[in-house]
Short mmCIF file of C-alpha atoms in Angstrom, two decimals:
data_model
loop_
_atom_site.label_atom_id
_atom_site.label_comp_id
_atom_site.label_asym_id
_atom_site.label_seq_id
_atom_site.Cartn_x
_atom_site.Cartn_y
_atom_site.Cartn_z
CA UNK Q 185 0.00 0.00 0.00
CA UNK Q 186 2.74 2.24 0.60
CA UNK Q 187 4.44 1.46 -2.30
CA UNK Q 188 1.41 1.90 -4.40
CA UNK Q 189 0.54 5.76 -2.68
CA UNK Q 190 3.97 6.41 -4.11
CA UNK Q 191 3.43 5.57 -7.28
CA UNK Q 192 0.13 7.40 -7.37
CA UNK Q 193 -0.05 9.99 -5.19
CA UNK Q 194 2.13 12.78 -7.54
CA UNK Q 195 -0.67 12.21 -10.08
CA UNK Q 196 -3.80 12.53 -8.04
CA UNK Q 197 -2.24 16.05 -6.37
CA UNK Q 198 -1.22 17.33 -9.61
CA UNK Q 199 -5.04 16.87 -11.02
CA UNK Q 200 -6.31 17.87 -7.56
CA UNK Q 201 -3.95 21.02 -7.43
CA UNK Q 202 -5.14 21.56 -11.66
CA UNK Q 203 -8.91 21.69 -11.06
CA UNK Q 204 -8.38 24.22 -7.90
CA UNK Q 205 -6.31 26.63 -9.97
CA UNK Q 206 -8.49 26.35 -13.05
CA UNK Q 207 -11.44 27.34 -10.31
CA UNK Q 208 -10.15 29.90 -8.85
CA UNK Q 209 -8.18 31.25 -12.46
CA UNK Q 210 -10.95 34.50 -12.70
CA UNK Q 211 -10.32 35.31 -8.93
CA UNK Q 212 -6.50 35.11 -9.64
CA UNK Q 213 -6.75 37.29 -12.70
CA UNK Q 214 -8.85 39.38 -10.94
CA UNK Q 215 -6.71 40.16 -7.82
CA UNK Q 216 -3.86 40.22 -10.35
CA UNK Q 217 -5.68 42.79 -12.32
CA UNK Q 218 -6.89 44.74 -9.61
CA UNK Q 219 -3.90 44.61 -6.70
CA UNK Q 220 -1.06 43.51 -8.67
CA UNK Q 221 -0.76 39.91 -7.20
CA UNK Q 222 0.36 36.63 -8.91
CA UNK Q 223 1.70 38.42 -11.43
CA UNK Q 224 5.71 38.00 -10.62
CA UNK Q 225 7.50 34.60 -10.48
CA UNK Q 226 5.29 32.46 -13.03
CA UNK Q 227 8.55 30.56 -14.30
CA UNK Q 228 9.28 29.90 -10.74
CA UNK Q 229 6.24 28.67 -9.55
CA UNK Q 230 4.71 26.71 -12.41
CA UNK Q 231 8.12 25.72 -13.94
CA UNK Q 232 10.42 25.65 -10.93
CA UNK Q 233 12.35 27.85 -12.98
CA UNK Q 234 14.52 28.79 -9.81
CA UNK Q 235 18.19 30.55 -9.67
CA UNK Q 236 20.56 27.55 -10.49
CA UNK Q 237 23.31 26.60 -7.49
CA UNK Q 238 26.43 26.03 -9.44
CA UNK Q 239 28.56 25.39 -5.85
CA UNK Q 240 28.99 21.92 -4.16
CA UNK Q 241 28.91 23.15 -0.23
CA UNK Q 242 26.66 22.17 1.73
CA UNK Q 243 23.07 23.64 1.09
CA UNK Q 244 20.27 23.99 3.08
CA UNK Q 245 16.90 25.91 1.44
CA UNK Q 246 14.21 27.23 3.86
CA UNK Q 247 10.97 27.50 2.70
CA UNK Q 248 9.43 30.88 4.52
CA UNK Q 249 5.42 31.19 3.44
CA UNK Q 250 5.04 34.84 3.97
CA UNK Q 251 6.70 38.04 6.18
CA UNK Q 252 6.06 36.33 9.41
CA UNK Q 253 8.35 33.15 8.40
CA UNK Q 254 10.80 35.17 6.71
CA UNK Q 255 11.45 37.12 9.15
CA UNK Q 256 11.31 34.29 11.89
CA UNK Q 257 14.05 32.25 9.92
CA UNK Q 258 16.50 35.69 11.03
CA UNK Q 259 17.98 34.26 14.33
CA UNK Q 260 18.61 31.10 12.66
CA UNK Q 261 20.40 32.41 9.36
CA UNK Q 262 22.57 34.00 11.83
CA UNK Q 263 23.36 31.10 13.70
CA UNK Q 264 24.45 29.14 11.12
CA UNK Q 265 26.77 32.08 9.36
CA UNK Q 266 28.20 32.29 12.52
CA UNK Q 267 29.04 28.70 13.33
CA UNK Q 268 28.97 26.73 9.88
CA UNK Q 269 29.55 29.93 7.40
CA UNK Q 270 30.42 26.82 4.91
CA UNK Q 271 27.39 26.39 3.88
CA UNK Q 272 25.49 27.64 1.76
CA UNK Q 273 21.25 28.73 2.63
CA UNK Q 274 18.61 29.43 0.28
CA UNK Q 275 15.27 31.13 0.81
CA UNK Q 276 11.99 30.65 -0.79
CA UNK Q 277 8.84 32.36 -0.37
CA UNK Q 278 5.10 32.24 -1.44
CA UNK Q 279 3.92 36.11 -1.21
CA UNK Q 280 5.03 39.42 -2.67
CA UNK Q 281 5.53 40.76 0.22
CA UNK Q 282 7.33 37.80 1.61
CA UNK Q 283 9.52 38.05 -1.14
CA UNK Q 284 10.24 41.93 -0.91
CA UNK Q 285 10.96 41.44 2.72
CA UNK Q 286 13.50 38.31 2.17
CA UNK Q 287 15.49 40.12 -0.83
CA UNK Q 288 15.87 43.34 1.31
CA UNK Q 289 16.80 40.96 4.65
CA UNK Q 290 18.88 38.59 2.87
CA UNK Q 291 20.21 40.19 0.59
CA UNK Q 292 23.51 37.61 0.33
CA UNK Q 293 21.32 35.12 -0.29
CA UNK Q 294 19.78 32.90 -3.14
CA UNK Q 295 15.98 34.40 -2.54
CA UNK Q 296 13.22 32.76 -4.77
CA UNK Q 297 9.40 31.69 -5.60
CA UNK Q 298 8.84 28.44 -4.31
CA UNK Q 299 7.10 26.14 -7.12
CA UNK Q 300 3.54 25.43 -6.36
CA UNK Q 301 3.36 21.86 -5.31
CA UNK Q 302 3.02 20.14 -9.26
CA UNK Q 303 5.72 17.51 -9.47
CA UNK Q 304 7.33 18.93 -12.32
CA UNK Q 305 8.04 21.98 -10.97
CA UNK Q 306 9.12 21.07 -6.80
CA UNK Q 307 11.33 18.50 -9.25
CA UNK Q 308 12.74 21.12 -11.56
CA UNK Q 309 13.50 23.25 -8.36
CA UNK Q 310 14.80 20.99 -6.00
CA UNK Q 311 17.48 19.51 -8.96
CA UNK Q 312 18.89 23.17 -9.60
CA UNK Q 313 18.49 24.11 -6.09
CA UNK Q 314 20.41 20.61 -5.06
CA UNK Q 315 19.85 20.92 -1.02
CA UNK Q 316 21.37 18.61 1.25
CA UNK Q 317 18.61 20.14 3.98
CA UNK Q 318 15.05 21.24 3.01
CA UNK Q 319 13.69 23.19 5.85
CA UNK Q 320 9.83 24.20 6.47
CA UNK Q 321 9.31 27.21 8.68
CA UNK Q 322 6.24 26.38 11.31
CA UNK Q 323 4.15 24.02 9.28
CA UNK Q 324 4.00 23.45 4.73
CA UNK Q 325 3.48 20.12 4.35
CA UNK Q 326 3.43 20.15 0.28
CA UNK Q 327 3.30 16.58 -0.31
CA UNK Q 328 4.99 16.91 -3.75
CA UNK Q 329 7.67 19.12 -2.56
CA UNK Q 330 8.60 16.63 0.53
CA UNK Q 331 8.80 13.40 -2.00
CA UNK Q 332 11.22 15.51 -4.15
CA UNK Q 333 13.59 16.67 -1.92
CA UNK Q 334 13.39 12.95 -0.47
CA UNK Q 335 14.05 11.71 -4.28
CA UNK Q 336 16.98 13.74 -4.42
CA UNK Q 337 18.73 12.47 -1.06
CA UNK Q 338 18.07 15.52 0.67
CA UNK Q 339 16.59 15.59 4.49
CA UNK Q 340 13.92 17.47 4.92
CA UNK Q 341 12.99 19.24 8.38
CA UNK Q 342 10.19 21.45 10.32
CA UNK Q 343 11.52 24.24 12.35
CA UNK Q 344 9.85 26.16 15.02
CA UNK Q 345 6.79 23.72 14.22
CA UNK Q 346 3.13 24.62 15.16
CA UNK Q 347 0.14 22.28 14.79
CA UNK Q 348 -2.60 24.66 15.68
CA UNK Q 349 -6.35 23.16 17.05
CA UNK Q 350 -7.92 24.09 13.81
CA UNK Q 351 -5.10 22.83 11.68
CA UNK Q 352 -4.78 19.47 13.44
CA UNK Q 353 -8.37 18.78 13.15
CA UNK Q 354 -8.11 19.61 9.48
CA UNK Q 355 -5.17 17.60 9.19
CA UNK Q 356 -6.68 14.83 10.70
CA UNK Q 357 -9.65 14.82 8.17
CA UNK Q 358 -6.98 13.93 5.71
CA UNK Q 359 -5.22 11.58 8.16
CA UNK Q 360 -3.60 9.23 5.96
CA UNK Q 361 -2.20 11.86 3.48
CA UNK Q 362 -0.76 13.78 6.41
CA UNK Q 363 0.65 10.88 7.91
CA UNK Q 364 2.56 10.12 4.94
CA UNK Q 365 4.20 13.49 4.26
CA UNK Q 366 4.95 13.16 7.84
CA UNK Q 367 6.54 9.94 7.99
CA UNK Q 368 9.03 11.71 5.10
CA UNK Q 369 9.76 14.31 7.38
CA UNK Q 370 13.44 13.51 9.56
CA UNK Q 371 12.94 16.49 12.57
CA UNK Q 372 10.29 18.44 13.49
CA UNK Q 373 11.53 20.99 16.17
CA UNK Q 374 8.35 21.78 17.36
CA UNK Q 375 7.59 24.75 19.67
CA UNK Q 376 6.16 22.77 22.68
CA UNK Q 377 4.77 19.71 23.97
CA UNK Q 378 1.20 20.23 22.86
CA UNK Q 379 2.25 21.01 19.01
CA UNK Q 380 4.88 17.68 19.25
CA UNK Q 381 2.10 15.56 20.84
CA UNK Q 382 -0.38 16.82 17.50
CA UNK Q 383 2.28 15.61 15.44
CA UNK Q 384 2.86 12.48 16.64
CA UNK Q 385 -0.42 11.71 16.92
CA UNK Q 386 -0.94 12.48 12.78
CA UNK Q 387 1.71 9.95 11.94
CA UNK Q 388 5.10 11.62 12.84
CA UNK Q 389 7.62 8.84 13.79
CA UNK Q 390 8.13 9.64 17.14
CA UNK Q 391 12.08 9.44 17.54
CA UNK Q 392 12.09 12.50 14.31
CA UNK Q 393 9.70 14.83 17.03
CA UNK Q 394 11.39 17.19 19.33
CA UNK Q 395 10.51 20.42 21.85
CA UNK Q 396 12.90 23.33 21.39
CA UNK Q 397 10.75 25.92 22.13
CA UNK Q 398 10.00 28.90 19.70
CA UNK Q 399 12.32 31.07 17.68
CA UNK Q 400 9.97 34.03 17.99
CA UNK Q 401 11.43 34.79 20.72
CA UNK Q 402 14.95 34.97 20.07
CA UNK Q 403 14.58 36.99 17.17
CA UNK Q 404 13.17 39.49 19.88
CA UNK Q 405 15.07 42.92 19.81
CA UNK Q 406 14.98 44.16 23.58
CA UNK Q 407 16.94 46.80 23.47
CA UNK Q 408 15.03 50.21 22.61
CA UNK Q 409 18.72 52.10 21.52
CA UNK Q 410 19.40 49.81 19.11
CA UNK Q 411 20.05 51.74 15.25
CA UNK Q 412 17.56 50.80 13.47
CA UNK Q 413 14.78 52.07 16.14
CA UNK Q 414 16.82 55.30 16.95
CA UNK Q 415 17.02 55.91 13.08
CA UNK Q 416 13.03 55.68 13.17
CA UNK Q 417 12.90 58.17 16.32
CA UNK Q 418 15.00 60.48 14.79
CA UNK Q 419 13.30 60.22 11.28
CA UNK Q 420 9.25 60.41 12.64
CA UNK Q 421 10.55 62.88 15.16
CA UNK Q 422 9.48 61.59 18.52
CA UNK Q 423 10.98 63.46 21.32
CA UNK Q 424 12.08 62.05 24.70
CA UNK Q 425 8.11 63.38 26.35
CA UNK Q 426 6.30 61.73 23.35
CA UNK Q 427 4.36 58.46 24.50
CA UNK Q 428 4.13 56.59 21.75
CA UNK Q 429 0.36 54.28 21.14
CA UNK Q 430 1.71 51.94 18.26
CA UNK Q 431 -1.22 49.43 16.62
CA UNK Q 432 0.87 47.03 14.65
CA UNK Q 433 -0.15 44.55 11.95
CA UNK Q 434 -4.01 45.86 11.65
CA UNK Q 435 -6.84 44.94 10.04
CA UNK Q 436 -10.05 46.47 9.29
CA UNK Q 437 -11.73 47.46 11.57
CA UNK Q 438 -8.80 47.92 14.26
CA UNK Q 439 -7.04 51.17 12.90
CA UNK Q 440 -10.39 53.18 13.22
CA UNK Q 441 -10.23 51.57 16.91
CA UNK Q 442 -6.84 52.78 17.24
CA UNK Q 443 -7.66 56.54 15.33
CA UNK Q 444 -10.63 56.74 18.14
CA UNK Q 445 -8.45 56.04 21.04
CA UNK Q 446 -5.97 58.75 20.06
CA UNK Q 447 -8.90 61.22 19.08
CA UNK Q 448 -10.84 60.78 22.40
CA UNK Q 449 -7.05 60.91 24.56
CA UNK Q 450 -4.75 63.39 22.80
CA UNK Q 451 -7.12 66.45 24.50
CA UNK Q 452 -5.79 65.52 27.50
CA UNK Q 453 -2.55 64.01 26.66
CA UNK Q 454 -0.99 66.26 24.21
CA UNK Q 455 2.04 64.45 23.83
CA UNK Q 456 0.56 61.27 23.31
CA UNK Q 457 1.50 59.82 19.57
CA UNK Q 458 -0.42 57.65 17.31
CA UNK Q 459 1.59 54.91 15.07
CA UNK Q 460 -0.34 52.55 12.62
CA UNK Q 461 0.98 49.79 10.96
CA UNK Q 462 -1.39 48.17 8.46
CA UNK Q 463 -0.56 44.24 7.88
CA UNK Q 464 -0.66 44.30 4.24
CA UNK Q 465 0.48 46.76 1.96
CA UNK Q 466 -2.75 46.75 -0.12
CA UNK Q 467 -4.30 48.21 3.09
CA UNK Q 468 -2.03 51.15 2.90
CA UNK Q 469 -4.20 53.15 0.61
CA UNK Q 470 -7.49 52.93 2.72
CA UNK Q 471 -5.72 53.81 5.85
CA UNK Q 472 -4.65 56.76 4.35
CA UNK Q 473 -8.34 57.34 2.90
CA UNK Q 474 -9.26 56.92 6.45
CA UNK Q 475 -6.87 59.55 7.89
CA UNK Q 476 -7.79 61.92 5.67
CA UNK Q 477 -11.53 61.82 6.52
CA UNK Q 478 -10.50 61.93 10.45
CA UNK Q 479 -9.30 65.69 9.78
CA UNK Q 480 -5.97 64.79 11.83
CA UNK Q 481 -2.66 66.47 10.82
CA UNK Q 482 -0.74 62.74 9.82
CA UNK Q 483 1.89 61.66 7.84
CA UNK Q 484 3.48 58.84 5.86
CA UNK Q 485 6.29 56.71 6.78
CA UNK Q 486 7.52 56.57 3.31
CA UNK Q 487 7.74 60.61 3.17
CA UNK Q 488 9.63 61.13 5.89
CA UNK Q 489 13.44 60.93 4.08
CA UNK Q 490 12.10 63.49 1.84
CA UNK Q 491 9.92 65.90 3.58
CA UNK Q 492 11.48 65.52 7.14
CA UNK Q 493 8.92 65.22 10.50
CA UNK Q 494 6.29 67.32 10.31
CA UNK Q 495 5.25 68.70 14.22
CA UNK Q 496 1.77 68.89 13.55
CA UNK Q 497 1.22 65.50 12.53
CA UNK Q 498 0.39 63.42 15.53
CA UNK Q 499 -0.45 60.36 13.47
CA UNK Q 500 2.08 58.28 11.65
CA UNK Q 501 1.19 55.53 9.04
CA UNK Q 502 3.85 53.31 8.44
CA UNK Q 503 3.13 52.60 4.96
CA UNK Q 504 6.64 50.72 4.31
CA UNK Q 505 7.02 46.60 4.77
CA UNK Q 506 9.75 45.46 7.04
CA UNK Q 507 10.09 47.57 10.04
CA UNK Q 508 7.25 46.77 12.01
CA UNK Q 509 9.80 44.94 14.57
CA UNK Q 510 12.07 48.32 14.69
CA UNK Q 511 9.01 51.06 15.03
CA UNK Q 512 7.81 48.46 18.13
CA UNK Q 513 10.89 50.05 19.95
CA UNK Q 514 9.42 53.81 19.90
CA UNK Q 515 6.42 52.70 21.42
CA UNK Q 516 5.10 52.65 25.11
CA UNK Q 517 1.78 51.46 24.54
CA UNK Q 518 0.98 48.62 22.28
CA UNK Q 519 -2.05 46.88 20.35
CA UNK Q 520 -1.07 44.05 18.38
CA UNK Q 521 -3.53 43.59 15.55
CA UNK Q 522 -5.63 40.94 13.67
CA UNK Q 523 -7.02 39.66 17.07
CA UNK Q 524 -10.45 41.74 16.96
CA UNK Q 525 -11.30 40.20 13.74
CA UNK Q 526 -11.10 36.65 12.04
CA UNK Q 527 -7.20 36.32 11.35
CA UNK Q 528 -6.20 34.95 14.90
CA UNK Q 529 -3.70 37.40 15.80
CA UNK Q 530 -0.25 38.47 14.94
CA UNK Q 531 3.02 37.95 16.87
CA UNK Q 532 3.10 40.10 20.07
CA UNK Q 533 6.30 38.76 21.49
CA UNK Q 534 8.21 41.63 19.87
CA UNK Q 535 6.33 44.84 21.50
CA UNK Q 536 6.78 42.73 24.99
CA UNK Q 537 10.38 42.49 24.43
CA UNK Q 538 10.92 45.57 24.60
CA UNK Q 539 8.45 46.47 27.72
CA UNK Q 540 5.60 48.10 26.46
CA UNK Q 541 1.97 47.76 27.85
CA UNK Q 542 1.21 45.21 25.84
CA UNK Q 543 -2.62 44.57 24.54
CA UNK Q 544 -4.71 42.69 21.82
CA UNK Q 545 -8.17 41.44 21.16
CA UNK Q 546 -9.58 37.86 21.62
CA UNK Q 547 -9.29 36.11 18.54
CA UNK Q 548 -5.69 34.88 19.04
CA UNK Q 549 -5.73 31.52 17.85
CA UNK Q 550 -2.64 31.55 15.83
CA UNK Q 551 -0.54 32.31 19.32
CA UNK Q 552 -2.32 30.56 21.63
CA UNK Q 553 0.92 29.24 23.57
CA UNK Q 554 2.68 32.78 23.91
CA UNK Q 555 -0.40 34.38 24.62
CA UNK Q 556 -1.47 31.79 27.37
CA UNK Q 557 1.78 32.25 28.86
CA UNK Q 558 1.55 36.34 28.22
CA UNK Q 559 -1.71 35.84 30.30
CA UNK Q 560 -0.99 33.64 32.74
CA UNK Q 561 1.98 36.22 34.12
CA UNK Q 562 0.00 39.24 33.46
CA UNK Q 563 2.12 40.44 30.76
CA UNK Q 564 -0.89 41.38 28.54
CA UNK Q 565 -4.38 42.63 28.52
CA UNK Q 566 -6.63 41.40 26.08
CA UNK Q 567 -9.81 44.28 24.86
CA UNK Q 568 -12.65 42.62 23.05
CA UNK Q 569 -13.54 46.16 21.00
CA UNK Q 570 -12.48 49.58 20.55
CA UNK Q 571 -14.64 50.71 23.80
CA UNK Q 572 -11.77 48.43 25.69
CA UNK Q 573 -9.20 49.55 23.60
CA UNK Q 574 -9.46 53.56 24.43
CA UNK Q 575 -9.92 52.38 28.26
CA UNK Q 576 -7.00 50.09 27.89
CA UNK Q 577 -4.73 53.07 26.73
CA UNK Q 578 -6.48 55.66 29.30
CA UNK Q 579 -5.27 53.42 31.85
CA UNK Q 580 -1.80 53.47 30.76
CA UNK Q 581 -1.74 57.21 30.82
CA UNK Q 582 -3.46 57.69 33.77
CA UNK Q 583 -1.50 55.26 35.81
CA UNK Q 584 2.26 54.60 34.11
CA UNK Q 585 2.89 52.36 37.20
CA UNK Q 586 0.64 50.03 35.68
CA UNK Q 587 2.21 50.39 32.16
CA UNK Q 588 5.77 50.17 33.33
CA UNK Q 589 4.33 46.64 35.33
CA UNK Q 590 2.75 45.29 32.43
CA UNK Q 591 5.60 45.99 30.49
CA UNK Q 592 8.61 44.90 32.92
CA UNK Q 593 6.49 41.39 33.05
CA UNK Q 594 6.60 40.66 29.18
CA UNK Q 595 9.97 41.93 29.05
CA UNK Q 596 10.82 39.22 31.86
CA UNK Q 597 8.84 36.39 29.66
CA UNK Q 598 10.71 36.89 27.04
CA UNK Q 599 13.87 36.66 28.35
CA UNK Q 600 13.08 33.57 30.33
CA UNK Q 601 12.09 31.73 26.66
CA UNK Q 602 15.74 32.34 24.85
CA UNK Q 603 17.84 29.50 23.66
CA UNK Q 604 15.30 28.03 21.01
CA UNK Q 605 17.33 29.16 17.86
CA UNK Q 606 20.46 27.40 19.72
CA UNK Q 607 18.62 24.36 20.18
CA UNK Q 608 17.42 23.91 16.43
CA UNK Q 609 20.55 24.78 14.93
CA UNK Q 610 22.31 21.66 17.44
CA UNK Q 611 19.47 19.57 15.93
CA UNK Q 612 19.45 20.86 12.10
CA UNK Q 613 23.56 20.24 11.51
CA UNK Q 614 23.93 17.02 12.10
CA UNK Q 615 21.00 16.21 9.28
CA UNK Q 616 23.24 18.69 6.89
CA UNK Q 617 26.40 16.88 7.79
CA UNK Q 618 24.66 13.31 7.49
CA UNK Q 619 23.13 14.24 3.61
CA UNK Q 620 26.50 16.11 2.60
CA UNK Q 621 28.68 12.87 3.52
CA UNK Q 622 26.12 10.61 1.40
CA UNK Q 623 26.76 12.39 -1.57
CA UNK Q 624 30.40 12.55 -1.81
#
């Protein structure tokens, strides 16, 4: 039987994958048309068309889905330049703006598409990519993709996995599938105990499963002096007396939640400074629209080299990708966004690394762990609508003792979490070493 899902399985994905995209072609057009998406990387993605490796070091290629995985794979990329600068690493991505952010991060790297999961094209990739290590950031289990690298002698590997509720009962509607991309899989470094345990129980041989904790937090920045955030201070402006209310990786409706807290506040707090920073870049346009009907003085990120600060504007939109983690460091008060509507949240470990009063709404699904533990030491507060949110940041002014708590506690959880990026690296070299010496 296994034998026989081997043989078949490319096939039935490759029709499966074909009807979906022929389905959803006038949507892609569409969204192509209209936003500018799908349009870059076709050779890449239905070809595997990707830059050629001519070298024979050891390769690894880590697969990061989007700006939240590139950006996690940071600590890691530096461990290994550090301690193996031998080999060679290679970074895929799936989104636009995952690959704008991993050019401008990496820029000494071999950055690419990934192929969408046809045979031909994972195939195509994975021969002129030729990795000894094929590494998934948090959870892509592309069938097609796993069998090829596999095929080729390569290892392939999970980093900082996470099996969420929803995705492990989804996965386990599809058991047997799962369990065989799985059983391909040689480490899964999963992020703790619960996430291994999902794993294991979806067909993951037990002996490739192992807790290291999550990444997330070592690619923390704790220090508030570091450049990058004083460049930001000194380029929006913000004095030393500023107090800075920073809403980070929004969604509808959650700036107008933020815009209201500043309106109904900056009366009485006339130094008080409002940051947004929109999740997608295709948002960027209706914040502004937004701004401009709130009759606020504000100003765009992307202006400021040009035009300089201008001390009217209270308001800042950050309409540039890749600094979110840097602008975190100006602010006092935080709200960390998708959580007040469907998208389950976006990572808040980096505005409690550097101490600020940290809050975000209730749908945080996609951070359960960190924001269980965020509760349970009463590093966080969560508001369940814009009503909480204004009281949320009223308190904050009106009391700083209870910011500078709130804030010295997440600081402390953070710190207490290090070592994770350590820990996968000590599991991740001897798989490179082990696929290197089989091919020599």
């Amino acid at each position: 039987m296994p034998y026989l899902l081997d043989l078949v399985l490319p096939y039935l994905l490759n029709l499966a994958y074909l009807v979906l995209l022929v389905a959803a072609l006038p949507w892609l057009v569409w969204q192509s048309f209209r936003k500018g998406k799908y349009r870059e990387g076709l050779g890449a993605k239905l070809l595997g068309r990707v830059p050629r490796r001519r070298s024979v070091v050891p390769c690894v290629w880590f697969h990061a889905v989007s700006v939240g995985e590139v950006n996690l794979l940071a600590t890691l990329l530096d461990e290994i330049a550090r301690r193996c600068p031998e080999w060679e690493c290679a970074v895929s991505t799936t989104t636009m703006t995952g690959m704008a952010l991993a050019t401008k991060k990496y820029p000494g790297l071999r950055v690419f598409y990934c192929p969408l999961d046809f045979s031909w094209a994972v195939r195509a990739a994975v021969r002129r990519v030729r990795p000894n290590v094929l590494v998934l950031a948090e959870l892509e289990l592309w069938p097609n993709l796993v069998r090829a690298a596999k095929e080729s002698g390569a290892q392939v590997a999970v980093v900082n996995g996470r099996l969420s509720e929803r995705s492990f009962r989804g996965y386990r509607r599809i058991r047997p599938l799962a369990a065989w991309v799985l059983r391909h899989i040689d480490l899964i470094a999963a992020q703790d105990e619960t996430y291994a345990e999902r794993f294991r129980q979806l067909g993951a041989r037990p002996e490739a499963v192992h807790v290291t904790g999550s990444m997330k937090y070592d690619g923390a920045q704790t220090d508030r002096a570091n450049p990058a955030t004083q460049r930001l201070r000194g380029l929006a402006g913000i004095g030393p007396d500023d107090i800075v209310f920073l809403a980070g990786s929004t969604q509808e409706p959650e700036e107008a939640a933020a815009l209201e807290a500043f309106r109904q506040l900056r009366p009485a707090w006339p130094r008080l400074r409002l940051i947004l920073v929109p999740r997608h870049p295709d948002r960027f346009a209706a914040v502004g629209r937004l701004l401009d009907q709130s009759g606020l003085a504000w100003q765009r990120r992307s202006r400021l080299e040009t035009e300089g600060p201008d001390p009217q504007a209270r308001v800042l939109l950050v309409d540039t990708v890749g600094e979110l983690g840097a602008w975190w460091g100006t602010a006092q008060i935080a709200f960390v966004g998708g959580s007040l509507g469907p998208r389950g949240g976006q990572n808040m470990i980096e505005p409690a690394a550097y101490g600020a009063a940290v809050s975000f709404g209730p749908n945080t699904r996609n951070f359960r762990d960190i924001v269980a533990a965020m509760l349970d030491r009463r590093a966080a507060v969560v508001v369940n609508d814009a009503a909480e949110l204004t009281a949320f940041v009223r308190r904050c002014l009106e009391d700083p003792s209870f910011a500078a708590e709130l804030g010295r506690r997440a600081k402390a959880l953070v710190a207490s979490q290090l070592g994770a990026t350590t820990r996968t690296f000590e599991l991740l070299r001897p798989l490179v070493e082990s696929a290197d010496a089989a091919r020599r």
